């Protein structure tokens, strides 16, 4: 009786030897490795270029704002500010939804504008074939290579009769299976190594946040191991290598190519969303119901007037020490922004519900769980974008109200003249937009945990399946 | 005829072949249904928005349609709805309709600050692209063909029947022809029966439907030829399968993604941001400069209003709208540049069709369905034309200082959806034709060589004609 432990690495080593000798397998693996390196380098370059362009735009937009001449503050409310969304560091691995969301928002008074100029709206249909990023290679192509390398791990040896021979020589089928698994998990590590090394290097060099980087690397290792374990399981169960390949390619098709396209259709059909125009009309209508600042007899603004007069202890608006129109503007902005916030929250909630419907299928398609995990960790998921929009809206409100306050305090309430203006020096005192990148562990902690759990659950189930299948092999010995 | 029947029976007896064909039929039918549902949803959204807009317009009319109503305020508060309903063939190729807005409201203000507004969009759902006929055709059909064809020859050899088959005196060659043609026709049938049904339901124009069917037939011919050519090489089934899968990955996933990276780098389109920034500067600068400076370029374009009374006070609506028009006018070069760079991206994608059948078929389908970037640019241009009509409508009120009353609201110009900009591009069709012909030609030569060499082998002759 040999030490059972020594046989497992031996089986693995034999499998590696066979793979190294297989020229096609080597060429395919090297091609994929080259692709990963290329896409990672391209990704870094692209991310930095995009980030630099957005920072440059932000700087010019801020400069031109500060350089505006003396004006009435309300003119500046309409001149507005432009805000550009900075790109997270890890976007070089997975740009996520960045190509599909606009990355610039125009901020002005009375209105909440959308984020515009997304890459998807300005590109030909080629963009929809997928972007060449490490995430695309790791999520879509690498599983196919793993399948291709591992589909015959057991089935081929069975077909060729070597399995029977090995077992006759005293190798236990469970050791055999464990060895094959070890071999292919090793292959997974080798395949993912180029991208993961870049990731770890970026984290160590302080360029990328360390914990998300490490979690991302582990996530991809688990995801790819799922494919290795699936391939092994099918290879253990199916009689012929050919059938094993067929089953596995079909599974890849369903999980990686079909599910991500069919599920969104389902989500949109089941949970329709109102368009921007409908929301705008609804906000306008609700606003009319709350109060109309232009209508002198409007009950809400009559009350507001009474309260304001009481607060300053005067009888007529003309006697107010501050500018009355500015006060009305501030109150109006407060009302509209409240409505914007509510409608935005509702829209986010609807989006979240649609996404939940799709993400629930992460239990069926590990790709969905992996994609989600990867985007969350890279801060390029829908929620990070929403976080940006919320920060932008908070800034918009602060900026518009700051200008309104200037109008209240700096423009005379009486006899201001035909064209009252305040000094341009004030523009520089207004807050510029500073984006606070979200801490993804706080923002997406729950989702990251859930998706990791789904992936590990998949791996665990598959490993148990492999164990059971190996035992069945033992029974038929 | 009997031989055909026998081949058909053989084909359906193989579980893999029958399963692959059935799956293709089901998935195509599903994709056509999903496409029809998506276009119906877009129509419903348009109807909903029209209703909301109608309510909004009614309330604006009530508020500003007074006997002494002011055209300036009316124009400021009245939004005008524009819509871009899906073409009848959009169900087959939804293209960019999921990311581009197909309803947009504009008013008399500067158009360039209104044109790029984006619609509420859940980016995560758009990420993978739509599930439509174009997707099934581009991605899934090659896989079905690979499953059906990769062991066409090697399967016979591995079963030990190859020598017998090629040495049959009557049907030696005919057998491959029959098998090949049968598979081609069955795949095409599984694809076209649901598509043509969908086109009939959507009342699509016959010529465009035929063009899409032709593009599909050529694309299928390309993959069919490729699979047959590989099958005739004489490798094992496994090697054939692997080689064909590699072709599929390169031709439908890798090369297009790479090409997109190259094209988007070579033709940057940040100009969209540039032009809105520039337009904002121009419009807002107008508040700080003498009004004549704004009116000068305006009157060059609109001499008919030159002799109206000058604007003396701080504000007049006619000056306000003139300044917006001048702001738009001032960035017309940037607008042209921006559109040109987007068109260039499209053009280069179409050129890619000479090398990449997937790009050719996508270009063709989306052009015929009028759902690509070009279609959206056509929508933008039609909004622009409508905006000009709006100016022509409002300016007489503003410049002649006529009151704007309730009846005038009823005379407001209405946006008519643009005529379809769909076209049947010749170049990707020729590209597909050339690619399909080249590959199929090579495949047929390969099969002939296979038959004769195997026949010689069977009769004992070496492939070189002399026994070594």
Short mmCIF file of C-alpha atoms in Angstrom, two decimals, chain A:
data_model
loop_
_atom_site.label_atom_id
_atom_site.label_comp_id
_atom_site.label_asym_id
_atom_site.label_seq_id
_atom_site.Cartn_x
_atom_site.Cartn_y
_atom_site.Cartn_z
CA UNK A 1 0.00 0.00 0.00
CA UNK A 2 1.44 3.31 -1.07
CA UNK A 3 0.81 6.57 0.69
CA UNK A 4 -2.46 7.63 -0.82
CA UNK A 5 -1.38 11.27 -0.72
CA UNK A 6 1.47 10.83 -3.14
CA UNK A 7 -0.68 9.49 -5.93
CA UNK A 8 -2.81 12.58 -6.32
CA UNK A 9 0.05 14.87 -7.36
CA UNK A 10 1.32 12.09 -9.58
CA UNK A 11 -1.98 11.92 -11.47
CA UNK A 12 -1.97 15.70 -11.71
CA UNK A 13 1.59 15.73 -13.02
CA UNK A 14 0.67 13.16 -15.66
CA UNK A 15 -2.29 15.28 -16.77
CA UNK A 16 -0.08 18.36 -17.02
CA UNK A 17 2.44 16.40 -19.06
CA UNK A 18 -0.32 15.31 -21.42
CA UNK A 19 -1.55 18.90 -21.73
CA UNK A 20 1.91 20.27 -22.39
CA UNK A 21 2.40 17.67 -25.10
CA UNK A 22 -0.91 18.59 -26.70
CA UNK A 23 0.16 21.28 -29.15
CA UNK A 24 -3.32 22.67 -29.74
CA UNK A 25 -3.91 23.02 -26.01
CA UNK A 26 -0.62 24.85 -25.59
CA UNK A 27 -1.31 27.22 -28.47
CA UNK A 28 -4.81 27.95 -27.16
CA UNK A 29 -3.55 28.60 -23.63
CA UNK A 30 -0.73 30.84 -24.80
CA UNK A 31 -3.14 32.77 -27.03
CA UNK A 32 -5.46 33.34 -24.12
CA UNK A 33 -2.60 34.41 -21.89
CA UNK A 34 -1.45 36.84 -24.56
CA UNK A 35 -5.01 38.16 -24.86
CA UNK A 36 -5.23 38.68 -21.13
CA UNK A 37 -1.97 40.58 -21.00
CA UNK A 38 -2.93 42.67 -24.04
CA UNK A 39 -6.38 43.45 -22.72
CA UNK A 40 -4.99 44.34 -19.29
CA UNK A 41 -2.42 46.69 -20.82
CA UNK A 42 -5.03 48.14 -23.18
CA UNK A 43 -7.36 48.46 -20.19
CA UNK A 44 -4.82 50.36 -18.12
CA UNK A 45 -4.02 52.64 -21.03
CA UNK A 46 -7.68 53.19 -21.89
CA UNK A 47 -8.66 53.84 -18.29
CA UNK A 48 -5.88 56.35 -17.81
CA UNK A 49 -6.66 58.11 -21.07
CA UNK A 50 -10.38 58.31 -20.26
CA UNK A 51 -9.65 59.47 -16.74
CA UNK A 52 -7.21 62.13 -17.95
CA UNK A 53 -9.70 63.36 -20.56
CA UNK A 54 -12.48 63.64 -17.99
CA UNK A 55 -10.20 65.38 -15.48
CA UNK A 56 -9.12 67.81 -18.21
CA UNK A 57 -12.73 68.54 -19.14
CA UNK A 58 -13.60 69.03 -15.49
CA UNK A 59 -10.74 71.48 -15.04
CA UNK A 60 -11.69 73.52 -18.15
CA UNK A 61 -15.35 73.54 -17.21
CA UNK A 62 -14.50 74.76 -13.69
CA UNK A 63 -12.12 77.41 -15.05
CA UNK A 64 -14.67 78.81 -17.48
CA UNK A 65 -17.21 78.92 -14.66
CA UNK A 66 -14.85 80.91 -12.45
CA UNK A 67 -14.00 83.18 -15.37
CA UNK A 68 -17.57 84.36 -15.96
CA UNK A 69 -18.04 88.14 -15.72
CA UNK A 70 -20.16 90.11 -13.24
CA UNK A 71 -23.71 88.84 -13.46
CA UNK A 72 -27.01 88.44 -11.77
CA UNK A 73 -26.67 85.24 -9.70
CA UNK A 74 -29.70 83.69 -11.36
CA UNK A 75 -27.93 83.98 -14.70
CA UNK A 76 -25.25 81.74 -13.27
CA UNK A 77 -27.91 79.29 -12.11
CA UNK A 78 -28.78 78.88 -15.78
CA UNK A 79 -25.18 79.01 -16.96
CA UNK A 80 -24.78 75.96 -14.78
CA UNK A 81 -21.92 73.60 -14.13
CA UNK A 82 -20.65 70.52 -15.92
CA UNK A 83 -19.59 67.50 -13.94
CA UNK A 84 -17.63 64.55 -15.29
CA UNK A 85 -17.60 61.18 -13.62
CA UNK A 86 -14.08 60.08 -12.70
CA UNK A 87 -13.29 56.48 -13.54
CA UNK A 88 -12.32 54.07 -10.76
CA UNK A 89 -8.87 52.51 -10.78
CA UNK A 90 -10.07 48.96 -11.18
CA UNK A 91 -12.08 49.95 -14.24
CA UNK A 92 -9.09 48.74 -16.23
CA UNK A 93 -10.09 45.18 -15.35
CA UNK A 94 -13.82 45.67 -15.70
CA UNK A 95 -15.29 48.92 -17.06
CA UNK A 96 -18.73 47.52 -16.18
CA UNK A 97 -21.64 49.72 -17.17
CA UNK A 98 -19.42 52.75 -17.81
CA UNK A 99 -19.81 52.45 -21.59
CA UNK A 100 -23.59 52.45 -21.23
CA UNK A 101 -24.07 55.27 -18.74
CA UNK A 102 -23.32 58.81 -19.69
CA UNK A 103 -20.39 60.25 -17.83
CA UNK A 104 -21.16 63.96 -17.94
CA UNK A 105 -24.03 65.77 -16.27
CA UNK A 106 -25.05 69.38 -16.80
CA UNK A 107 -26.16 70.99 -13.55
CA UNK A 108 -28.59 73.88 -13.58
CA UNK A 109 -31.46 75.27 -11.57
CA UNK A 110 -35.03 73.91 -11.69
CA UNK A 111 -33.94 70.85 -13.59
CA UNK A 112 -32.27 67.52 -12.98
CA UNK A 113 -30.52 66.55 -16.17
CA UNK A 114 -29.46 63.09 -17.23
CA UNK A 115 -25.94 61.85 -17.65
CA UNK A 116 -25.12 62.20 -21.33
CA UNK A 117 -22.70 61.09 -24.04
CA UNK A 118 -22.34 57.42 -23.24
CA UNK A 119 -19.93 55.46 -25.39
CA UNK A 120 -22.69 53.04 -26.44
CA UNK A 121 -24.71 55.86 -27.99
CA UNK A 122 -21.76 57.07 -30.04
CA UNK A 123 -20.37 53.74 -31.21
CA UNK A 124 -21.23 51.46 -34.04
CA UNK A 125 -22.79 48.10 -33.28
CA UNK A 126 -19.35 46.61 -32.76
CA UNK A 127 -19.45 47.71 -29.15
CA UNK A 128 -22.29 45.29 -28.58
CA UNK A 129 -20.05 42.35 -29.54
CA UNK A 130 -18.27 42.96 -26.25
CA UNK A 131 -15.35 45.08 -25.19
CA UNK A 132 -11.91 43.56 -25.15
CA UNK A 133 -11.21 43.84 -21.44
CA UNK A 134 -9.68 41.42 -18.95
CA UNK A 135 -13.20 40.93 -17.55
CA UNK A 136 -14.50 39.87 -20.98
CA UNK A 137 -11.61 37.45 -21.50
CA UNK A 138 -11.85 35.99 -18.00
CA UNK A 139 -15.65 35.77 -17.88
CA UNK A 140 -16.39 34.68 -21.44
CA UNK A 141 -13.36 33.16 -23.15
CA UNK A 142 -11.39 31.56 -20.31
CA UNK A 143 -14.24 29.18 -19.35
CA UNK A 144 -14.30 27.91 -22.92
CA UNK A 145 -10.57 27.21 -22.84
CA UNK A 146 -10.93 25.42 -19.51
CA UNK A 147 -13.71 23.28 -20.96
CA UNK A 148 -11.60 22.55 -23.96
CA UNK A 149 -8.64 21.50 -21.80
CA UNK A 150 -10.59 19.46 -19.26
CA UNK A 151 -13.51 17.83 -21.04
CA UNK A 152 -11.61 14.62 -21.68
CA UNK A 153 -9.78 14.45 -18.35
CA UNK A 154 -11.62 11.29 -17.30
CA UNK A 155 -13.71 10.39 -20.33
CA UNK A 156 -10.70 10.06 -22.63
CA UNK A 157 -8.85 7.77 -20.26
CA UNK A 158 -11.97 5.69 -19.93
CA UNK A 159 -12.42 5.52 -23.69
CA UNK A 160 -8.81 4.52 -24.22
CA UNK A 161 -8.97 1.93 -21.46
CA UNK A 162 -6.14 3.52 -19.45
CA UNK A 163 -8.50 4.18 -16.56
CA UNK A 164 -9.15 0.47 -16.14
CA UNK A 165 -5.42 -0.15 -16.28
CA UNK A 166 -4.64 2.47 -13.64
CA UNK A 167 -7.32 1.16 -11.34
CA UNK A 168 -6.04 -2.36 -11.81
CA UNK A 169 -2.63 -1.13 -10.65
CA UNK A 170 -4.17 -0.04 -7.37
CA UNK A 171 -5.06 3.63 -7.99
CA UNK A 172 -8.28 4.51 -6.22
CA UNK A 173 -10.79 6.31 -8.48
CA UNK A 174 -11.17 9.04 -5.85
CA UNK A 175 -7.43 9.65 -5.97
CA UNK A 176 -7.63 9.65 -9.72
CA UNK A 177 -10.43 12.25 -9.66
CA UNK A 178 -8.62 14.34 -7.03
CA UNK A 179 -5.48 14.32 -9.13
CA UNK A 180 -7.36 15.45 -12.23
CA UNK A 181 -9.04 18.19 -10.22
CA UNK A 182 -5.70 19.34 -8.86
CA UNK A 183 -4.29 19.40 -12.37
CA UNK A 184 -7.09 21.54 -13.75
CA UNK A 185 -7.27 23.91 -10.80
CA UNK A 186 -3.57 24.39 -11.47
CA UNK A 187 -4.43 25.12 -15.11
CA UNK A 188 -7.03 27.66 -13.94
CA UNK A 189 -4.44 29.39 -11.81
CA UNK A 190 -2.02 29.46 -14.73
CA UNK A 191 -4.66 30.85 -17.10
CA UNK A 192 -5.76 33.56 -14.74
CA UNK A 193 -2.24 34.34 -13.59
CA UNK A 194 -1.40 37.16 -16.05
CA UNK A 195 -4.48 39.22 -15.23
CA UNK A 196 -4.38 38.44 -11.55
CA UNK A 197 -0.69 39.29 -11.33
CA UNK A 198 -1.42 42.69 -12.87
CA UNK A 199 -4.23 43.11 -10.35
CA UNK A 200 -2.09 42.13 -7.37
CA UNK A 201 0.80 44.25 -8.60
CA UNK A 202 -1.53 47.25 -8.92
CA UNK A 203 -2.79 46.64 -5.38
CA UNK A 204 0.72 46.26 -3.96
CA UNK A 205 1.93 49.38 -5.74
CA UNK A 206 -0.92 51.26 -4.08
CA UNK A 207 -2.57 52.01 -7.43
CA UNK A 208 -5.66 49.95 -6.70
CA UNK A 209 -7.54 49.44 -3.44
CA UNK A 210 -6.00 46.31 -1.90
CA UNK A 211 -8.98 44.49 -0.39
CA UNK A 212 -11.29 44.82 -3.44
CA UNK A 213 -8.37 43.81 -5.69
CA UNK A 214 -7.71 40.69 -3.65
CA UNK A 215 -11.41 39.84 -3.47
CA UNK A 216 -11.64 40.28 -7.22
CA UNK A 217 -8.67 38.00 -7.83
CA UNK A 218 -10.17 35.34 -5.54
CA UNK A 219 -13.58 35.76 -7.17
CA UNK A 220 -12.13 35.04 -10.60
CA UNK A 221 -10.20 32.06 -9.27
CA UNK A 222 -13.36 30.60 -7.76
CA UNK A 223 -15.34 31.35 -10.94
CA UNK A 224 -12.81 29.64 -13.18
CA UNK A 225 -12.48 26.74 -10.74
CA UNK A 226 -16.24 26.31 -11.08
CA UNK A 227 -15.70 25.70 -14.79
CA UNK A 228 -12.85 23.27 -14.12
CA UNK A 229 -14.98 21.36 -11.61
CA UNK A 230 -17.94 21.36 -14.02
CA UNK A 231 -15.75 19.98 -16.78
CA UNK A 232 -14.41 17.30 -14.49
CA UNK A 233 -17.87 16.37 -13.23
CA UNK A 234 -19.26 16.01 -16.75
CA UNK A 235 -16.18 14.10 -17.79
CA UNK A 236 -16.71 11.74 -14.84
CA UNK A 237 -20.39 11.19 -15.64
CA UNK A 238 -20.43 10.92 -19.42
CA UNK A 239 -19.24 7.85 -21.23
CA UNK A 240 -17.54 9.41 -24.25
CA UNK A 241 -15.21 12.43 -24.42
CA UNK A 242 -17.17 13.71 -27.39
CA UNK A 243 -20.41 13.83 -25.41
CA UNK A 244 -18.62 15.49 -22.54
CA UNK A 245 -17.43 18.31 -24.83
CA UNK A 246 -20.91 18.72 -26.25
CA UNK A 247 -22.57 18.96 -22.85
CA UNK A 248 -19.97 21.42 -21.64
CA UNK A 249 -20.11 23.69 -24.68
CA UNK A 250 -23.91 23.68 -24.45
CA UNK A 251 -23.66 24.65 -20.77
CA UNK A 252 -21.24 27.44 -21.63
CA UNK A 253 -23.60 28.68 -24.33
CA UNK A 254 -26.55 28.74 -21.99
CA UNK A 255 -24.73 30.27 -19.05
CA UNK A 256 -22.43 32.75 -20.75
CA UNK A 257 -24.06 33.70 -24.05
CA UNK A 258 -27.81 33.13 -23.77
CA UNK A 259 -28.82 33.76 -20.15
CA UNK A 260 -27.37 37.28 -19.90
CA UNK A 261 -29.38 38.29 -22.98
CA UNK A 262 -32.66 36.57 -22.33
CA UNK A 263 -33.02 37.55 -18.67
CA UNK A 264 -32.97 41.33 -19.26
CA UNK A 265 -35.79 40.92 -21.80
CA UNK A 266 -37.77 39.20 -19.08
CA UNK A 267 -36.98 41.93 -16.57
CA UNK A 268 -37.99 44.76 -18.90
CA UNK A 269 -41.17 42.99 -19.95
CA UNK A 270 -42.20 42.30 -16.37
CA UNK A 271 -41.15 45.58 -14.80
CA UNK A 272 -41.69 48.47 -17.20
CA UNK A 273 -40.24 51.87 -16.33
CA UNK A 274 -41.69 55.28 -17.09
CA UNK A 275 -39.75 57.41 -19.55
CA UNK A 276 -38.00 60.63 -18.67
CA UNK A 277 -40.74 62.63 -20.34
CA UNK A 278 -43.46 61.01 -18.27
CA UNK A 279 -41.44 61.69 -15.13
CA UNK A 280 -40.88 65.31 -16.16
CA UNK A 281 -44.59 65.78 -16.83
CA UNK A 282 -45.48 64.16 -13.51
CA UNK A 283 -43.01 66.37 -11.60
CA UNK A 284 -44.36 69.45 -13.33
CA UNK A 285 -47.91 68.44 -12.47
CA UNK A 286 -47.13 67.68 -8.83
CA UNK A 287 -45.30 70.96 -8.54
CA UNK A 288 -48.36 72.81 -9.76
CA UNK A 289 -50.34 71.11 -7.02
CA UNK A 290 -47.88 72.04 -4.28
CA UNK A 291 -47.48 75.65 -5.20
CA UNK A 292 -47.01 78.05 -8.08
CA UNK A 293 -44.54 80.79 -7.29
CA UNK A 294 -45.67 82.81 -10.31
CA UNK A 295 -49.27 82.92 -9.14
CA UNK A 296 -49.87 85.74 -6.63
CA UNK A 297 -52.95 84.01 -5.23
CA UNK A 298 -51.33 80.61 -4.83
CA UNK A 299 -52.16 79.30 -1.35
CA UNK A 300 -48.74 77.72 -0.70
CA UNK A 301 -46.76 80.79 -1.64
CA UNK A 302 -49.22 83.12 0.11
CA UNK A 303 -48.49 81.20 3.26
CA UNK A 304 -44.78 81.26 2.57
CA UNK A 305 -45.03 85.03 2.13
CA UNK A 306 -46.93 85.45 5.38
CA UNK A 307 -44.37 83.36 7.26
CA UNK A 308 -41.44 85.24 5.76
CA UNK A 309 -42.97 88.62 6.56
CA UNK A 310 -43.61 87.47 10.12
CA UNK A 311 -40.06 86.19 10.45
CA UNK A 312 -38.61 89.57 9.47
CA UNK A 313 -41.32 91.48 11.34
CA UNK A 314 -42.42 93.54 8.34
CA UNK A 315 -45.74 94.01 6.60
CA UNK A 316 -44.91 94.10 2.92
CA UNK A 317 -42.34 92.30 0.83
CA UNK A 318 -40.98 95.67 -0.23
CA UNK A 319 -39.87 96.21 3.36
CA UNK A 320 -37.85 93.00 3.56
CA UNK A 321 -34.12 93.52 4.18
CA UNK A 322 -33.36 90.70 1.76
CA UNK A 323 -34.37 90.12 -1.83
CA UNK A 324 -37.85 88.63 -1.96
CA UNK A 325 -37.56 87.10 -5.46
CA UNK A 326 -34.44 85.27 -4.28
CA UNK A 327 -36.28 83.83 -1.30
CA UNK A 328 -39.05 82.60 -3.58
CA UNK A 329 -36.42 81.09 -5.85
CA UNK A 330 -34.82 79.24 -2.95
CA UNK A 331 -38.15 77.92 -1.77
CA UNK A 332 -39.06 76.87 -5.33
CA UNK A 333 -35.74 75.08 -5.74
CA UNK A 334 -36.30 73.30 -2.41
CA UNK A 335 -39.70 72.08 -3.61
CA UNK A 336 -38.55 70.92 -7.04
CA UNK A 337 -35.48 69.21 -5.65
CA UNK A 338 -37.62 67.32 -3.17
CA UNK A 339 -39.67 66.03 -6.06
CA UNK A 340 -36.57 65.21 -8.14
CA UNK A 341 -35.16 63.25 -5.24
CA UNK A 342 -38.34 61.28 -4.74
CA UNK A 343 -38.65 60.43 -8.43
CA UNK A 344 -34.98 59.55 -8.67
CA UNK A 345 -35.32 57.27 -5.67
CA UNK A 346 -38.33 55.61 -7.28
CA UNK A 347 -36.44 55.16 -10.54
CA UNK A 348 -33.45 53.66 -8.72
CA UNK A 349 -35.78 51.34 -6.83
CA UNK A 350 -37.36 50.17 -10.09
CA UNK A 351 -33.95 49.61 -11.63
CA UNK A 352 -32.88 47.74 -8.54
CA UNK A 353 -35.95 45.54 -8.82
CA UNK A 354 -35.21 44.77 -12.48
CA UNK A 355 -31.62 43.98 -11.63
CA UNK A 356 -32.66 41.84 -8.70
CA UNK A 357 -34.75 39.75 -11.06
CA UNK A 358 -31.74 39.16 -13.28
CA UNK A 359 -29.27 38.74 -10.44
CA UNK A 360 -31.44 36.13 -8.77
CA UNK A 361 -30.48 33.97 -11.73
CA UNK A 362 -26.89 34.19 -10.56
CA UNK A 363 -27.90 31.02 -8.81
CA UNK A 364 -28.36 29.42 -12.25
CA UNK A 365 -25.69 31.25 -14.21
CA UNK A 366 -22.45 31.79 -12.29
CA UNK A 367 -21.51 34.29 -15.00
CA UNK A 368 -24.18 36.65 -13.71
CA UNK A 369 -22.86 36.35 -10.16
CA UNK A 370 -19.28 36.83 -11.35
CA UNK A 371 -20.11 39.78 -13.58
CA UNK A 372 -21.91 41.44 -10.71
CA UNK A 373 -19.12 40.73 -8.25
CA UNK A 374 -16.50 42.03 -10.64
CA UNK A 375 -18.39 45.26 -11.40
CA UNK A 376 -19.14 45.91 -7.74
CA UNK A 377 -15.51 45.49 -6.76
CA UNK A 378 -14.35 47.66 -9.65
CA UNK A 379 -16.92 50.33 -8.64
CA UNK A 380 -18.35 50.24 -12.14
CA UNK A 381 -21.74 48.70 -11.34
CA UNK A 382 -25.13 50.36 -11.55
CA UNK A 383 -25.08 51.22 -7.85
CA UNK A 384 -21.77 53.04 -8.10
CA UNK A 385 -23.18 55.05 -10.97
CA UNK A 386 -26.26 55.85 -8.93
CA UNK A 387 -24.00 56.86 -6.05
CA UNK A 388 -22.29 59.28 -8.45
CA UNK A 389 -25.67 60.66 -9.57
CA UNK A 390 -26.73 61.16 -5.96
CA UNK A 391 -23.51 62.99 -5.15
CA UNK A 392 -24.04 65.12 -8.25
CA UNK A 393 -27.60 65.95 -7.26
CA UNK A 394 -26.52 66.94 -3.74
CA UNK A 395 -23.89 69.16 -5.28
CA UNK A 396 -26.37 70.63 -7.75
CA UNK A 397 -28.70 71.57 -4.94
CA UNK A 398 -25.93 73.11 -2.85
CA UNK A 399 -24.57 75.04 -5.82
CA UNK A 400 -27.93 76.39 -6.97
CA UNK A 401 -28.95 77.36 -3.46
CA UNK A 402 -25.61 79.06 -2.86
CA UNK A 403 -26.28 81.20 -5.93
CA UNK A 404 -29.86 81.84 -4.82
CA UNK A 405 -28.54 82.90 -1.45
CA UNK A 406 -26.22 85.36 -3.17
CA UNK A 407 -29.27 86.75 -4.90
CA UNK A 408 -31.11 87.02 -1.58
CA UNK A 409 -28.31 88.80 0.20
CA UNK A 410 -26.42 90.72 -2.46
CA UNK A 411 -29.15 91.99 -4.77
CA UNK A 412 -31.10 94.89 -3.28
CA UNK A 413 -34.74 94.16 -2.61
CA UNK A 414 -35.78 97.62 -3.80
CA UNK A 415 -34.63 99.80 -6.70
CA UNK A 416 -31.98 97.34 -7.83
CA UNK A 417 -31.91 98.94 -11.26
CA UNK A 418 -32.63 97.47 -14.65
CA UNK A 419 -29.68 95.11 -14.73
CA UNK A 420 -28.48 94.22 -11.23
CA UNK A 421 -25.24 92.25 -11.12
CA UNK A 422 -22.85 91.05 -8.48
CA UNK A 423 -19.10 90.82 -8.65
CA UNK A 424 -17.51 87.92 -10.50
CA UNK A 425 -15.37 87.25 -7.42
CA UNK A 426 -18.31 85.38 -5.97
CA UNK A 427 -18.13 82.63 -8.58
CA UNK A 428 -14.83 81.43 -7.20
CA UNK A 429 -16.28 81.11 -3.72
CA UNK A 430 -18.90 78.60 -4.90
CA UNK A 431 -18.23 74.96 -4.19
CA UNK A 432 -16.74 72.93 -7.06
CA UNK A 433 -17.76 69.33 -7.42
CA UNK A 434 -15.51 66.89 -5.65
CA UNK A 435 -16.37 63.29 -6.29
CA UNK A 436 -15.89 61.03 -3.34
CA UNK A 437 -15.20 57.58 -4.79
CA UNK A 438 -17.36 55.13 -2.90
CA UNK A 439 -15.76 52.57 -0.64
CA UNK A 440 -17.06 49.55 -2.50
CA UNK A 441 -16.91 47.40 0.61
CA UNK A 442 -19.39 49.75 2.28
CA UNK A 443 -21.48 50.54 -0.79
CA UNK A 444 -21.72 47.02 -2.13
CA UNK A 445 -20.67 44.89 0.84
CA UNK A 446 -23.88 42.87 0.88
CA UNK A 447 -23.85 42.20 -2.85
CA UNK A 448 -20.17 41.32 -2.84
CA UNK A 449 -20.76 38.84 -0.03
CA UNK A 450 -23.86 37.34 -1.68
CA UNK A 451 -22.16 36.89 -5.02
CA UNK A 452 -19.06 35.38 -3.46
CA UNK A 453 -21.31 33.02 -1.53
CA UNK A 454 -23.16 32.03 -4.70
CA UNK A 455 -19.88 31.31 -6.45
CA UNK A 456 -18.47 29.34 -3.52
CA UNK A 457 -21.76 27.49 -3.19
CA UNK A 458 -21.48 26.51 -6.84
CA UNK A 459 -17.93 25.31 -6.35
CA UNK A 460 -18.86 23.37 -3.21
CA UNK A 461 -21.81 21.66 -4.89
CA UNK A 462 -19.69 20.75 -7.90
CA UNK A 463 -16.90 19.37 -5.72
CA UNK A 464 -19.38 17.26 -3.80
CA UNK A 465 -20.77 16.14 -7.15
CA UNK A 466 -17.28 15.18 -8.29
CA UNK A 467 -16.77 13.25 -5.06
CA UNK A 468 -20.01 11.34 -5.54
CA UNK A 469 -19.26 10.64 -9.19
CA UNK A 470 -15.81 9.39 -8.26
CA UNK A 471 -17.36 7.08 -5.66
CA UNK A 472 -19.70 5.76 -8.35
CA UNK A 473 -16.63 5.09 -10.41
CA UNK A 474 -15.32 3.13 -7.47
CA UNK A 475 -18.51 1.09 -7.22
CA UNK A 476 -18.29 0.08 -10.88
CA UNK A 477 -14.65 -0.88 -10.56
#
